[in-house]
CSV table of C-alpha atoms in Angstrom, one decimal:
chain,number,residue,atom,x,y,z
M,158,ASN,CA,-0.4,4.1,28.9
M,159,HIS,CA,-0.4,5.5,25.4
M,160,ILE,CA,-3.7,4.1,24.3
M,161,LYS,CA,-6.3,6.8,24.5
M,162,TYR,CA,-9.2,4.8,23.0
M,163,GLN,CA,-11.3,2.7,25.3
M,164,SER,CA,-14.1,2.0,22.9
M,165,ARG,CA,-14.7,1.6,19.1
M,166,THR,CA,-15.7,5.1,18.1
M,167,LYS,CA,-16.1,6.6,14.6
M,168,GLU,CA,-12.8,8.5,15.2
M,169,LEU,CA,-11.0,5.2,16.0
M,170,GLU,CA,-12.5,3.6,12.9
M,171,GLY,CA,-11.3,6.5,10.8
M,172,ARG,CA,-7.8,6.1,12.3
M,173,LEU,CA,-8.0,2.3,11.5
M,174,ILE,CA,-8.9,3.0,7.9
M,175,ASP,CA,-6.2,5.6,7.5
M,176,GLN,CA,-3.7,3.1,9.0
M,177,TYR,CA,-4.9,0.4,6.6
M,178,ILE,CA,-4.5,2.6,3.6
M,179,LYS,CA,-1.1,3.7,4.8
M,180,ARG,CA,-0.1,0.1,5.4
M,181,ILE,CA,-0.9,-1.1,1.9
M,182,ASP,CA,0.1,2.0,0.0
M,183,PRO,CA,2.8,3.7,2.2
M,184,THR,CA,4.5,5.5,-0.7
M,185,LYS,CA,1.2,6.8,-2.3
M,186,ILE,CA,2.1,5.5,-5.7
M,187,TYR,CA,-0.8,3.2,-6.2
M,188,PHE,CA,-4.0,4.9,-5.0
M,189,THR,CA,-5.5,8.1,-6.2
M,190,LYS,CA,-7.6,10.4,-4.0
M,191,SER,CA,-10.8,8.8,-5.4
M,192,ASP,CA,-9.4,5.3,-4.7
M,193,VAL,CA,-8.8,6.4,-1.1
M,194,ASP,CA,-12.3,7.7,-0.9
M,195,LYS,CA,-13.6,4.4,-2.3
M,196,VAL,CA,-11.6,2.4,0.3
M,197,LYS,CA,-12.9,4.6,3.1
M,198,LYS,CA,-16.5,4.0,1.9
M,199,THR,CA,-15.9,0.2,1.5
M,200,MET,CA,-14.4,0.0,5.0
M,201,ALA,CA,-17.0,2.1,6.7
M,202,GLY,CA,-18.5,0.2,9.6
M,203,ALA,CA,-15.4,-2.1,9.8
M,204,PHE,CA,-15.8,-2.8,13.5
M,205,ASP,CA,-19.4,-4.0,13.1
M,206,LYS,CA,-18.5,-5.9,9.9
M,207,VAL,CA,-15.7,-7.8,11.6
M,208,LYS,CA,-17.8,-8.4,14.8
M,209,ASN,CA,-20.4,-10.0,12.5
M,210,ARG,CA,-17.6,-12.0,10.6
M,211,LYS,CA,-18.4,-10.1,7.4
M,212,CYS,CA,-14.8,-9.4,6.2
M,213,GLU,CA,-15.6,-9.3,2.5
M,214,PHE,CA,-14.7,-5.6,2.6
M,215,LEU,CA,-11.0,-6.6,3.0
M,216,THR,CA,-11.2,-8.7,-0.2
M,217,ASP,CA,-12.9,-5.8,-2.0
M,218,VAL,CA,-10.2,-3.4,-1.0
M,219,GLN,CA,-7.6,-6.0,-2.0
M,220,LYS,CA,-9.1,-6.3,-5.4
M,221,LEU,CA,-8.9,-2.5,-5.9
M,222,TYR,CA,-5.3,-2.5,-4.6
M,223,LEU,CA,-4.3,-5.3,-6.9
M,224,SER,CA,-5.8,-3.6,-9.9
M,225,LYS,CA,-3.8,-0.4,-9.1
M,226,VAL,CA,-0.5,-2.3,-8.5
M,227,GLU,CA,-1.0,-4.1,-11.9
M,228,ALA,CA,-1.8,-0.8,-13.6
M,229,ARG,CA,1.4,0.8,-12.2
M,230,ALA,CA,3.5,-2.3,-13.2
M,231,ASP,CA,2.0,-2.1,-16.8
M,232,PHE,CA,2.8,1.6,-16.8
M,233,ALA,CA,6.4,1.0,-15.7
M,234,LYS,CA,6.9,-1.7,-18.5
M,235,LYS,CA,5.6,0.7,-21.1
M,236,PHE,CA,7.6,3.7,-19.8
M,237,LEU,CA,10.8,1.6,-19.8
M,238,ASP,CA,10.5,0.6,-23.4
M,239,LYS,CA,13.3,0.7,-25.9
M,240,ASP,CA,13.0,4.5,-26.3
M,241,TYR,CA,13.5,5.2,-22.6
M,242,LYS,CA,16.1,7.8,-21.7
M,243,LEU,CA,17.2,8.3,-18.1
M,244,ASP,CA,16.3,11.8,-16.9
M,245,THR,CA,19.1,12.6,-14.4
M,246,LYS,CA,17.4,15.9,-13.5
M,247,ALA,CA,14.0,14.4,-12.5
M,248,GLU,CA,12.8,15.6,-9.1
M,249,PHE,CA,10.0,14.5,-6.9
M,250,ILE,CA,8.9,14.4,-3.3
M,251,PHE,CA,9.3,10.9,-2.0
M,252,ASP,CA,8.3,11.5,1.7
M,253,PRO,CA,4.7,10.4,1.7
M,254,ASP,CA,4.0,12.6,4.8
M,255,HIS,CA,4.8,15.6,2.6
M,256,LYS,CA,2.5,14.8,-0.3
M,257,GLU,CA,-1.1,14.1,-1.0
M,258,PHE,CA,-2.5,11.1,-2.9
M,259,PRO,CA,-2.6,12.1,-6.6
M,260,LYS,CA,-6.0,13.4,-7.8
M,261,THR,CA,-5.9,11.3,-11.0
M,262,ASP,CA,-4.2,8.4,-12.6
M,263,LYS,CA,-2.5,10.8,-15.0
M,264,GLU,CA,-1.1,12.8,-12.0
M,265,SER,CA,0.0,9.5,-10.4
M,266,GLU,CA,1.8,8.5,-13.6
M,267,GLY,CA,3.6,11.9,-13.7
M,268,PHE,CA,5.0,11.1,-10.2
M,269,LEU,CA,5.7,7.5,-11.2
M,270,LYS,CA,7.8,8.6,-14.2
M,271,ASN,CA,10.1,10.6,-11.9
M,272,TYR,CA,10.1,7.8,-9.3
M,273,ILE,CA,11.1,5.3,-12.1
M,274,HIS,CA,13.9,7.6,-13.2
M,275,PHE,CA,15.1,7.5,-9.5
M,276,GLN,CA,14.9,3.7,-9.4
M,277,VAL,CA,16.8,3.3,-12.6
M,278,ALA,CA,19.4,5.8,-11.5
M,279,ASN,CA,19.9,3.8,-8.3
M,280,TYR,CA,20.6,0.7,-10.2
M,281,VAL,CA,22.9,2.5,-12.7
M,282,ALA,CA,24.8,3.9,-9.7
M,283,THR,CA,25.6,0.3,-8.7
M,284,ASP,CA,27.4,-0.2,-12.1
M,285,LEU,CA,24.5,-1.9,-13.9
M,286,LYS,CA,24.1,-1.0,-17.6
M,287,LEU,CA,20.9,0.9,-18.4
M,288,ASP,CA,19.2,-2.1,-20.0
M,289,GLU,CA,19.9,-4.2,-16.9
M,290,ALA,CA,18.7,-1.4,-14.7
M,291,LYS,CA,15.4,-1.2,-16.7
M,292,LYS,CA,14.9,-4.9,-16.4
M,293,SER,CA,15.6,-4.8,-12.6
M,294,VAL,CA,13.0,-2.0,-12.1
M,295,ILE,CA,10.4,-3.9,-14.2
M,296,LYS,CA,11.1,-7.1,-12.2
M,297,ASP,CA,10.6,-5.1,-9.0
M,298,TYR,CA,7.1,-4.0,-10.2
M,299,GLU,CA,6.3,-7.6,-11.3
M,300,ARG,CA,7.3,-8.8,-7.8
M,301,ALA,CA,5.0,-6.2,-6.3
M,302,VAL,CA,2.1,-7.6,-8.3
M,303,LYS,CA,3.0,-11.2,-7.3
M,304,ARG,CA,3.3,-10.2,-3.6
M,305,VAL,CA,-0.1,-8.5,-3.6
M,306,ASN,CA,-1.7,-11.3,-5.6
M,307,ASP,CA,-0.3,-13.9,-3.2
M,308,ASN,CA,-2.0,-12.4,-0.2
M,309,THR,CA,-4.3,-14.8,1.5
M,310,GLN,CA,-7.5,-14.0,3.5
M,311,GLU,CA,-5.3,-14.6,6.6
M,312,ASP,CA,-2.8,-12.0,5.3
M,313,LEU,CA,-5.7,-9.5,4.9
M,314,LEU,CA,-6.9,-10.1,8.4
M,315,VAL,CA,-3.3,-9.7,9.7
M,316,GLN,CA,-3.1,-6.3,7.8
M,317,TYR,CA,-6.4,-5.3,9.3
M,318,LEU,CA,-5.4,-6.2,12.9
M,319,ASP,CA,-2.0,-4.5,12.5
M,320,SER,CA,-3.7,-1.4,11.3
M,321,PHE,CA,-6.1,-1.6,14.2
M,322,ALA,CA,-3.1,-1.8,16.6
M,323,ARG,CA,-1.4,1.1,14.9
M,324,SER,CA,-4.6,3.1,15.1
M,325,LEU,CA,-4.4,2.7,18.9
M,326,ASP,CA,-0.7,3.3,19.1
M,327,PRO,CA,1.5,3.8,16.1
M,328,HIS,CA,4.3,1.9,17.7
M,329,SER,CA,2.3,-1.3,18.2
M,330,SER,CA,1.9,-4.2,16.0
M,331,PHE,CA,0.0,-7.5,16.4
M,332,LEU,CA,1.7,-9.3,13.6
M,333,SER,CA,2.3,-12.5,15.5
M,334,ARG,CA,0.5,-15.8,15.5
M,335,ASP,CA,0.7,-15.7,19.3
M,336,PHE,CA,-1.8,-12.8,19.2
M,337,PHE,CA,-4.3,-14.9,17.2
M,338,GLU,CA,-3.8,-17.8,19.6
M,339,GLU,CA,-4.0,-15.7,22.7
M,340,PHE,CA,-7.4,-14.2,21.6
M,341,ASN,CA,-8.6,-17.5,20.2
M,342,ILE,CA,-9.0,-16.1,16.7
M,343,ASN,CA,-9.5,-18.6,13.9
M,344,MET,CA,-8.4,-17.6,10.5
């Protein structure tokens, strides 16, 4: 009853692409506005591409995303060097619904600095020493790189299908193998 789309329209495609971007960068710390524009251009015509089994666009988006995750991890490592000092007064807007994608990598790094201060402060609040907290944050970013790097083509298709489901109804998800089997989808 809540699905208002009965056909694959440009509006639905736009919602799908927005959901895909939201799914892979929900906190808006990896992509810049120009990256989002690039993803939208790459994913344009997604319905026809998938219908024709031309899913390379998902790999192209994944490559861009991986490069951004790696860049943010490198930034975090450099920022948390031996001269790092925790800024307990750092402020930022964490709620992604109340902020835009940054316009530039420099703007993104400004946000990321405050976010890293927040992450370090959370570890310090659990009685970790500053050096241990810094190592933990760096390890978190390294795990993010590994997680993204380990995505298979099947994972990309699942992300696409989940984004499609959420574009129809934000409370839906098709993240089960049963879905693939029910609709006879080979991955």
